[in-house]
Tab-separated table of N, CA and C in Angstrom:
chain	number	residue	atom	x	y	z
U	6	MET	N	104.949	-64.446	95.765
U	6	MET	CA	103.680	-64.846	96.343
U	6	MET	C	103.865	-65.069	97.841
U	7	GLU	N	103.037	-64.406	98.626
U	7	GLU	CA	103.084	-64.601	100.076
U	7	GLU	C	102.123	-65.705	100.479
U	8	MET	N	102.503	-66.402	101.516
U	8	MET	CA	101.654	-67.468	102.037
U	8	MET	C	101.585	-67.287	103.544
U	9	ASN	N	100.721	-66.358	103.957
U	9	ASN	CA	100.652	-66.011	105.375
U	9	ASN	C	99.690	-66.886	106.167
U	10	LYS	N	98.674	-67.414	105.516
U	10	LYS	CA	97.648	-68.162	106.242
U	10	LYS	C	97.392	-69.507	105.566
U	11	ILE	N	97.560	-70.571	106.343
U	11	ILE	CA	97.347	-71.924	105.838
U	11	ILE	C	96.186	-72.543	106.609
U	12	LEU	N	95.252	-73.128	105.866
U	12	LEU	CA	94.115	-73.828	106.468
U	12	LEU	C	94.318	-75.328	106.278
U	13	VAL	N	94.201	-76.085	107.370
U	13	VAL	CA	94.340	-77.540	107.310
U	13	VAL	C	93.006	-78.182	107.650
U	14	GLY	N	92.490	-78.983	106.720
U	14	GLY	CA	91.302	-79.779	107.010
U	14	GLY	C	91.729	-80.964	107.863
U	15	PHE	N	91.095	-81.130	109.004
U	15	PHE	CA	91.581	-82.116	109.963
U	15	PHE	C	90.436	-82.916	110.572
U	16	ASP	N	90.591	-84.261	110.558
U	16	ASP	CA	89.596	-85.114	111.217
U	16	ASP	C	90.238	-86.122	112.159
U	17	GLY	N	91.534	-86.017	112.340
U	17	GLY	CA	92.235	-86.937	113.233
U	17	GLY	C	92.760	-88.179	112.527
U	18	SER	N	92.484	-88.336	111.254
U	18	SER	CA	92.966	-89.490	110.500
U	18	SER	C	94.471	-89.358	110.256
U	19	PRO	N	95.148	-90.482	109.982
U	19	PRO	CA	96.575	-90.393	109.652
U	19	PRO	C	96.835	-89.441	108.482
U	20	SER	N	95.950	-89.445	107.516
U	20	SER	CA	96.113	-88.564	106.372
U	20	SER	C	96.033	-87.086	106.773
U	21	SER	N	95.099	-86.758	107.640
U	21	SER	CA	94.982	-85.358	108.060
U	21	SER	C	96.142	-84.955	108.969
U	22	LYS	N	96.675	-85.926	109.729
U	22	LYS	CA	97.862	-85.627	110.553
U	22	LYS	C	99.068	-85.350	109.661
U	23	LYS	N	99.149	-86.090	108.573
U	23	LYS	CA	100.240	-85.849	107.624
U	23	LYS	C	100.079	-84.479	106.963
U	24	ALA	N	98.832	-84.110	106.663
U	24	ALA	CA	98.576	-82.778	106.105
U	24	ALA	C	99.020	-81.703	107.092
U	25	LEU	N	98.758	-81.919	108.361
U	25	LEU	CA	99.198	-80.965	109.382
U	25	LEU	C	100.715	-80.899	109.443
U	26	ASP	N	101.382	-82.033	109.312
U	26	ASP	CA	102.852	-82.032	109.291
U	26	ASP	C	103.380	-81.180	108.138
U	27	TYR	N	102.767	-81.300	106.964
U	27	TYR	CA	103.180	-80.477	105.826
U	27	TYR	C	102.943	-79.000	106.119
U	28	ALA	N	101.820	-78.721	106.728
U	28	ALA	CA	101.513	-77.323	107.059
U	28	ALA	C	102.546	-76.767	108.039
U	29	LYS	N	102.920	-77.559	109.013
U	29	LYS	CA	103.928	-77.096	109.979
U	29	LYS	C	105.270	-76.862	109.285
U	30	TYR	N	105.623	-77.754	108.373
U	30	TYR	CA	106.878	-77.577	107.635
U	30	TYR	C	106.840	-76.269	106.837
U	31	LEU	N	105.764	-76.061	106.096
U	31	LEU	CA	105.653	-74.830	105.306
U	31	LEU	C	105.637	-73.596	106.202
U	32	SER	N	104.932	-73.711	107.306
U	32	SER	CA	104.861	-72.589	108.232
U	32	SER	C	106.244	-72.216	108.758
U	33	SER	N	107.046	-73.216	109.065
U	33	SER	CA	108.387	-72.924	109.579
U	33	SER	C	109.265	-72.268	108.509
U	34	LYS	N	109.034	-72.585	107.262
U	34	LYS	CA	109.823	-71.990	106.175
U	34	LYS	C	109.302	-70.615	105.761
U	35	LEU	N	107.978	-70.438	105.842
U	35	LEU	CA	107.355	-69.222	105.325
U	35	LEU	C	106.820	-68.293	106.410
U	36	ASN	N	106.984	-68.703	107.660
U	36	ASN	CA	106.482	-67.931	108.799
U	36	ASN	C	104.977	-67.676	108.683
U	37	SER	N	104.242	-68.696	108.306
U	37	SER	CA	102.791	-68.605	108.130
U	37	SER	C	102.069	-69.066	109.392
U	38	SER	N	100.864	-68.577	109.557
U	38	SER	CA	100.026	-69.106	110.632
U	38	SER	C	99.226	-70.286	110.080
U	39	ILE	N	98.831	-71.164	110.973
U	39	ILE	CA	98.052	-72.345	110.597
U	39	ILE	C	96.731	-72.319	111.346
U	40	THR	N	95.673	-72.624	110.641
U	40	THR	CA	94.378	-72.858	111.279
U	40	THR	C	93.953	-74.283	110.948
U	41	VAL	N	93.666	-75.038	111.978
U	41	VAL	CA	93.187	-76.414	111.819
U	41	VAL	C	91.660	-76.373	111.899
U	42	LEU	N	91.028	-76.811	110.832
U	42	LEU	CA	89.564	-76.774	110.740
U	42	LEU	C	89.011	-78.193	110.727
U	43	THR	N	88.102	-78.458	111.635
U	43	THR	CA	87.386	-79.728	111.638
U	43	THR	C	85.918	-79.442	111.377
U	44	VAL	N	85.385	-80.135	110.392
U	44	VAL	CA	83.968	-79.969	110.053
U	44	VAL	C	83.208	-81.196	110.540
U	45	ILE	N	82.246	-80.967	111.379
U	45	ILE	CA	81.381	-82.041	111.855
U	45	ILE	C	80.198	-82.127	110.911
U	46	ARG	N	80.105	-83.259	110.252
U	46	ARG	CA	78.976	-83.453	109.340
U	46	ARG	C	77.798	-84.010	110.119
U	47	LEU	N	76.734	-83.290	110.089
U	47	LEU	CA	75.532	-83.708	110.803
U	47	LEU	C	74.694	-84.613	109.915
U	48	PRO	N	73.834	-85.428	110.527
U	48	PRO	CA	72.987	-86.301	109.717
U	48	PRO	C	72.100	-85.479	108.786
U	49	ASP	N	71.903	-85.997	107.569
U	49	ASP	CA	71.051	-85.299	106.611
U	49	ASP	C	69.603	-85.234	107.097
U	50	PHE	N	69.199	-86.307	107.745
U	50	PHE	CA	67.844	-86.356	108.307
U	50	PHE	C	67.943	-86.795	109.762
U	51	SER	N	67.189	-86.142	110.593
U	51	SER	CA	67.209	-86.486	112.009
U	51	SER	C	65.788	-86.408	112.547
U	52	SER	N	65.511	-87.294	113.489
U	52	SER	CA	64.160	-87.313	114.046
U	52	SER	C	63.921	-86.171	115.030
U	53	SER	N	65.005	-85.620	115.576
U	53	SER	CA	64.800	-84.540	116.544
U	53	SER	C	66.032	-83.647	116.642
U	54	ARG	N	65.809	-82.476	117.155
U	54	ARG	CA	66.895	-81.530	117.413
U	54	ARG	C	67.828	-82.085	118.488
U	55	ASP	N	67.264	-82.821	119.449
U	55	ASP	CA	68.075	-83.424	120.505
U	55	ASP	C	69.103	-84.387	119.922
U	56	GLU	N	68.693	-85.146	118.895
U	56	GLU	CA	69.620	-86.089	118.254
U	56	GLU	C	70.787	-85.340	117.602
U	57	VAL	N	70.485	-84.235	116.954
U	57	VAL	CA	71.530	-83.420	116.327
U	57	VAL	C	72.458	-82.850	117.389
U	58	ASP	N	71.859	-82.333	118.467
U	58	ASP	CA	72.676	-81.788	119.558
U	58	ASP	C	73.584	-82.861	120.141
U	59	GLU	N	73.064	-84.068	120.278
U	59	GLU	CA	73.860	-85.177	120.812
U	59	GLU	C	75.036	-85.495	119.892
U	60	GLU	N	74.800	-85.452	118.571
U	60	GLU	CA	75.884	-85.678	117.600
U	60	GLU	C	76.984	-84.645	117.775
U	61	ILE	N	76.594	-83.392	117.937
U	61	ILE	CA	77.577	-82.312	118.090
U	61	ILE	C	78.366	-82.501	119.381
U	62	ILE	N	77.689	-82.837	120.453
U	62	ILE	CA	78.368	-83.031	121.742
U	62	ILE	C	79.349	-84.191	121.668
U	63	GLU	N	78.924	-85.302	121.091
U	63	GLU	CA	79.815	-86.473	120.987
U	63	GLU	C	81.014	-86.183	120.094
U	64	ALA	N	80.794	-85.514	118.987
U	64	ALA	CA	81.906	-85.164	118.105
U	64	ALA	C	82.872	-84.221	118.816
U	65	GLY	N	82.330	-83.282	119.551
U	65	GLY	CA	83.169	-82.354	120.305
U	65	GLY	C	84.052	-83.054	121.312
U	66	LYS	N	83.526	-84.092	121.943
U	66	LYS	CA	84.309	-84.850	122.926
U	66	LYS	C	85.523	-85.502	122.265
U	67	ARG	N	85.390	-85.886	120.999
U	67	ARG	CA	86.531	-86.487	120.295
U	67	ARG	C	87.482	-85.424	119.748
U	68	ILE	N	86.926	-84.313	119.336
U	68	ILE	CA	87.730	-83.315	118.628
U	68	ILE	C	88.495	-82.386	119.569
U	69	PHE	N	87.861	-81.912	120.631
U	69	PHE	CA	88.513	-80.935	121.505
U	69	PHE	C	89.877	-81.400	122.019
U	70	PRO	N	89.996	-82.649	122.497
U	70	PRO	CA	91.329	-83.074	122.962
U	70	PRO	C	92.377	-83.063	121.845
U	71	MET	N	91.978	-83.440	120.627
U	71	MET	CA	92.924	-83.410	119.500
U	71	MET	C	93.358	-81.982	119.215
U	72	HIS	N	92.422	-81.071	119.213
U	72	HIS	CA	92.758	-79.672	118.936
U	72	HIS	C	93.650	-79.095	120.026
U	73	ARG	N	93.356	-79.432	121.271
U	73	ARG	CA	94.171	-78.944	122.387
U	73	ARG	C	95.616	-79.430	122.227
U	74	GLU	N	95.757	-80.696	121.858
U	74	GLU	CA	97.081	-81.280	121.659
U	74	GLU	C	97.817	-80.588	120.503
U	75	ILE	N	97.116	-80.282	119.447
U	75	ILE	CA	97.712	-79.609	118.284
U	75	ILE	C	98.213	-78.214	118.663
U	76	VAL	N	97.404	-77.477	119.409
U	76	VAL	CA	97.806	-76.127	119.825
U	76	VAL	C	99.056	-76.201	120.701
U	77	GLU	N	99.074	-77.140	121.628
U	77	GLU	CA	100.243	-77.298	122.509
U	77	GLU	C	101.481	-77.674	121.704
U	78	LEU	N	101.328	-78.554	120.737
U	78	LEU	CA	102.444	-78.947	119.878
U	78	LEU	C	102.973	-77.738	119.102
U	79	GLY	N	102.072	-76.923	118.621
U	79	GLY	CA	102.473	-75.712	117.922
U	79	GLY	C	103.283	-74.783	118.804
U	80	LYS	N	102.861	-74.643	120.066
U	80	LYS	CA	103.600	-73.784	121.000
U	80	LYS	C	105.012	-74.306	121.201
U	81	LYS	N	105.143	-75.623	121.344
U	81	LYS	CA	106.472	-76.215	121.533
U	81	LYS	C	107.367	-75.993	120.327
U	82	GLU	N	106.750	-75.980	119.130
U	82	GLU	CA	107.516	-75.813	117.901
U	82	GLU	C	107.552	-74.357	117.429
U	83	ASN	N	107.034	-73.467	118.272
U	83	ASN	CA	107.023	-72.035	117.975
U	83	ASN	C	106.278	-71.708	116.672
U	84	ILE	N	105.146	-72.382	116.480
U	84	ILE	CA	104.288	-72.161	115.316
U	84	ILE	C	102.912	-71.757	115.819
U	85	THR	N	102.364	-70.713	115.236
U	85	THR	CA	101.023	-70.273	115.615
U	85	THR	C	99.993	-71.191	114.966
U	86	ILE	N	99.253	-71.917	115.800
U	86	ILE	CA	98.204	-72.805	115.300
U	86	ILE	C	96.905	-72.479	116.024
U	87	ASN	N	95.898	-72.122	115.242
U	87	ASN	CA	94.551	-71.902	115.768
U	87	ASN	C	93.696	-73.096	115.373
U	88	THR	N	92.645	-73.339	116.118
U	88	THR	CA	91.746	-74.431	115.780
U	88	THR	C	90.309	-73.923	115.694
U	89	VAL	N	89.565	-74.535	114.797
U	89	VAL	CA	88.164	-74.153	114.579
U	89	VAL	C	87.348	-75.422	114.359
U	90	ILE	N	86.189	-75.465	114.968
U	90	ILE	CA	85.237	-76.552	114.734
U	90	ILE	C	83.935	-75.929	114.242
U	91	ILE	N	83.470	-76.413	113.101
U	91	ILE	CA	82.189	-75.967	112.586
U	91	ILE	C	81.417	-77.202	112.130
U	92	HIS	N	80.149	-77.047	111.884
U	92	HIS	CA	79.386	-78.189	111.398
U	92	HIS	C	78.627	-77.814	110.142
U	93	GLY	N	78.390	-78.841	109.337
U	93	GLY	CA	77.719	-78.658	108.067
U	93	GLY	C	78.290	-79.609	107.037
U	94	HIS	N	78.145	-79.263	105.774
U	94	HIS	CA	78.700	-80.085	104.708
U	94	HIS	C	80.187	-79.772	104.568
U	95	PRO	N	81.062	-80.782	104.705
U	95	PRO	CA	82.509	-80.517	104.724
U	95	PRO	C	83.035	-79.753	103.514
U	96	VAL	N	82.623	-80.116	102.316
U	96	VAL	CA	83.154	-79.441	101.126
U	96	VAL	C	82.800	-77.954	101.163
U	97	GLU	N	81.535	-77.676	101.366
U	97	GLU	CA	81.093	-76.278	101.383
U	97	GLU	C	81.752	-75.492	102.504
U	98	LYS	N	81.826	-76.093	103.679
U	98	LYS	CA	82.374	-75.371	104.835
U	98	LYS	C	83.856	-75.086	104.679
U	99	ILE	N	84.607	-76.051	104.176
U	99	ILE	CA	86.044	-75.830	103.984
U	99	ILE	C	86.271	-74.728	102.951
U	100	ILE	N	85.581	-74.820	101.844
U	100	ILE	CA	85.751	-73.820	100.784
U	100	ILE	C	85.309	-72.442	101.265
U	101	ASP	N	84.129	-72.369	101.858
U	101	ASP	CA	83.622	-71.079	102.333
U	101	ASP	C	84.525	-70.485	103.409
U	102	TYR	N	84.948	-71.307	104.349
U	102	TYR	CA	85.781	-70.796	105.444
U	102	TYR	C	87.098	-70.248	104.892
U	103	ALA	N	87.688	-70.969	103.954
U	103	ALA	CA	88.962	-70.532	103.372
U	103	ALA	C	88.805	-69.202	102.636
U	104	GLN	N	87.731	-69.074	101.886
U	104	GLN	CA	87.524	-67.840	101.125
U	104	GLN	C	87.146	-66.670	102.029
U	105	GLU	N	86.228	-66.899	102.940
U	105	GLU	CA	85.769	-65.819	103.811
U	105	GLU	C	86.880	-65.291	104.710
U	106	ASN	N	87.815	-66.159	105.068
U	106	ASN	CA	88.891	-65.757	105.975
U	106	ASN	C	90.221	-65.530	105.249
U	107	GLU	N	90.149	-65.475	103.928
U	107	GLU	CA	91.276	-65.104	103.078
U	107	GLU	C	92.537	-65.929	103.334
U	108	PHE	N	92.357	-67.251	103.316
U	108	PHE	CA	93.516	-68.128	103.433
U	108	PHE	C	94.257	-68.161	102.104
U	109	ASP	N	95.553	-68.432	102.196
U	109	ASP	CA	96.389	-68.493	100.997
U	109	ASP	C	96.519	-69.914	100.467
U	110	LEU	N	96.263	-70.901	101.326
U	110	LEU	CA	96.438	-72.298	100.932
U	110	LEU	C	95.582	-73.190	101.831
U	111	ILE	N	94.984	-74.194	101.228
U	111	ILE	CA	94.280	-75.248	101.968
U	111	ILE	C	95.118	-76.511	101.823
U	112	ILE	N	95.365	-77.189	102.937
U	112	ILE	CA	96.067	-78.474	102.895
U	112	ILE	C	95.136	-79.527	103.494
U	113	ILE	N	94.901	-80.592	102.742
U	113	ILE	CA	94.041	-81.672	103.222
U	113	ILE	C	94.643	-83.015	102.840
U	114	GLY	N	94.239	-84.041	103.585
U	114	GLY	CA	94.680	-85.393	103.294
U	114	GLY	C	93.760	-86.053	102.290
U	115	THR	N	94.219	-87.174	101.776
U	115	THR	CA	93.432	-87.864	100.758
U	115	THR	C	92.326	-88.723	101.345
U	116	ARG	N	92.503	-89.169	102.569
U	116	ARG	CA	91.509	-90.070	103.158
U	116	ARG	C	91.204	-89.666	104.595
U	117	GLY	N	89.913	-89.740	104.944
U	117	GLY	CA	89.507	-89.491	106.305
U	117	GLY	C	89.470	-90.790	107.080
U	118	LEU	N	89.022	-90.724	108.282
U	118	LEU	CA	88.894	-91.922	109.096
U	118	LEU	C	87.702	-92.732	108.624
U	119	GLY	N	87.910	-94.030	108.371
U	119	GLY	CA	86.837	-94.879	107.890
U	119	GLY	C	85.645	-94.911	108.830
U	120	GLY	N	85.883	-95.134	110.092
U	120	GLY	CA	84.805	-95.202	111.053
U	120	GLY	C	84.395	-93.852	111.588
U	121	PHE	N	84.983	-92.829	111.096
U	121	PHE	CA	84.795	-91.482	111.611
U	121	PHE	C	84.131	-90.624	110.552
U	122	LYS	N	83.246	-91.193	109.779
U	122	LYS	CA	82.750	-90.513	108.596
U	122	LYS	C	82.017	-89.218	108.875
U	123	LYS	N	81.631	-88.995	110.091
U	123	LYS	CA	80.937	-87.749	110.391
U	123	LYS	C	81.918	-86.594	110.532
U	124	LEU	N	83.191	-86.899	110.558
U	124	LEU	CA	84.208	-85.862	110.584
U	124	LEU	C	84.949	-85.921	109.258
U	125	VAL	N	84.203	-85.891	108.224
U	125	VAL	CA	84.738	-86.184	106.894
U	125	VAL	C	85.737	-85.133	106.422
U	126	ILE	N	86.801	-85.575	105.820
U	126	ILE	CA	87.659	-84.700	105.062
U	126	ILE	C	88.194	-85.444	103.852
U	127	GLY	N	88.710	-86.656	104.048
U	127	GLY	CA	89.411	-87.353	102.987
U	127	GLY	C	88.599	-87.533	101.726
U	128	SER	N	87.395	-87.992	101.844
U	128	SER	CA	86.587	-88.243	100.651
U	128	SER	C	86.156	-86.965	99.957
U	129	VAL	N	86.272	-85.856	100.609
U	129	VAL	CA	85.868	-84.601	99.999
U	129	VAL	C	87.041	-83.856	99.362
U	130	ALA	N	88.233	-84.418	99.495
U	130	ALA	CA	89.418	-83.731	98.974
U	130	ALA	C	89.270	-83.389	97.493
U	131	GLN	N	88.785	-84.331	96.740
U	131	GLN	CA	88.656	-84.107	95.309
U	131	GLN	C	87.709	-82.943	95.004
U	132	LYS	N	86.610	-82.857	95.742
U	132	LYS	CA	85.657	-81.765	95.500
U	132	LYS	C	86.227	-80.422	95.943
U	133	VAL	N	86.974	-80.424	97.039
U	133	VAL	CA	87.595	-79.168	97.474
U	133	VAL	C	88.568	-78.698	96.398
U	134	VAL	N	89.368	-79.619	95.871
U	134	VAL	CA	90.293	-79.259	94.793
U	134	VAL	C	89.511	-78.715	93.598
U	135	SER	N	88.411	-79.350	93.258
U	135	SER	CA	87.644	-78.960	92.080
U	135	SER	C	86.961	-77.604	92.212
U	136	TYR	N	86.458	-77.279	93.401
U	136	TYR	CA	85.614	-76.093	93.530
U	136	TYR	C	86.243	-74.918	94.278
U	137	SER	N	87.330	-75.118	94.961
U	137	SER	CA	87.923	-74.032	95.735
U	137	SER	C	88.636	-73.029	94.835
U	138	LYS	N	88.487	-71.770	95.166
U	138	LYS	CA	89.240	-70.715	94.479
U	138	LYS	C	90.578	-70.493	95.167
U	139	VAL	N	90.703	-71.023	96.384
U	139	VAL	CA	91.964	-70.950	97.122
U	139	VAL	C	92.803	-72.165	96.701
U	140	PRO	N	94.100	-71.982	96.462
U	140	PRO	CA	94.942	-73.132	96.107
U	140	PRO	C	94.854	-74.239	97.159
U	141	VAL	N	94.914	-75.478	96.680
U	141	VAL	CA	94.772	-76.640	97.559
U	141	VAL	C	95.959	-77.578	97.376
U	142	MET	N	96.514	-78.032	98.489
U	142	MET	CA	97.549	-79.057	98.465
U	142	MET	C	96.939	-80.317	99.073
U	143	VAL	N	96.989	-81.423	98.335
U	143	VAL	CA	96.460	-82.688	98.827
U	143	VAL	C	97.646	-83.577	99.192
U	144	VAL	N	97.628	-84.082	100.410
U	144	VAL	CA	98.726	-84.900	100.919
U	144	VAL	C	98.283	-86.353	100.930
U	145	LYS	N	99.052	-87.185	100.252
U	145	LYS	CA	98.746	-88.616	100.231
U	145	LYS	C	99.258	-89.273	101.501
U	146	GLU	N	98.619	-90.369	101.870
U	146	GLU	CA	99.059	-91.133	103.041
U	146	GLU	C	100.396	-91.765	102.782
């Protein structure tokens, strides 16, 4: 079984950082590429499009520096790491992105950031495991 492409669900939480560490370890052993995916969950209901746009801008301000740091770390460790930011429902987006882009493995942490719920990953781990057709590795804190 080849494992050329690994997708990491990432929200900046300690759990997602640990998931990234596992991905880097596997990548170094299997010569796989890593894509770090952050899903910005938008409010279910919003009074205006401006409010939604503001949510995306604020989330981007937190996420872009983390992604930049991850890419630089990958370069230092000679690991190919790409980053992607999308918005929507985290479970659906992670599963769809993994399938559409033919990933071999999804790695996610068990818990997301408590105060960072709009960048959800941890609480959705169970659903990703349940519904994904791509194999999933869940990393405990």
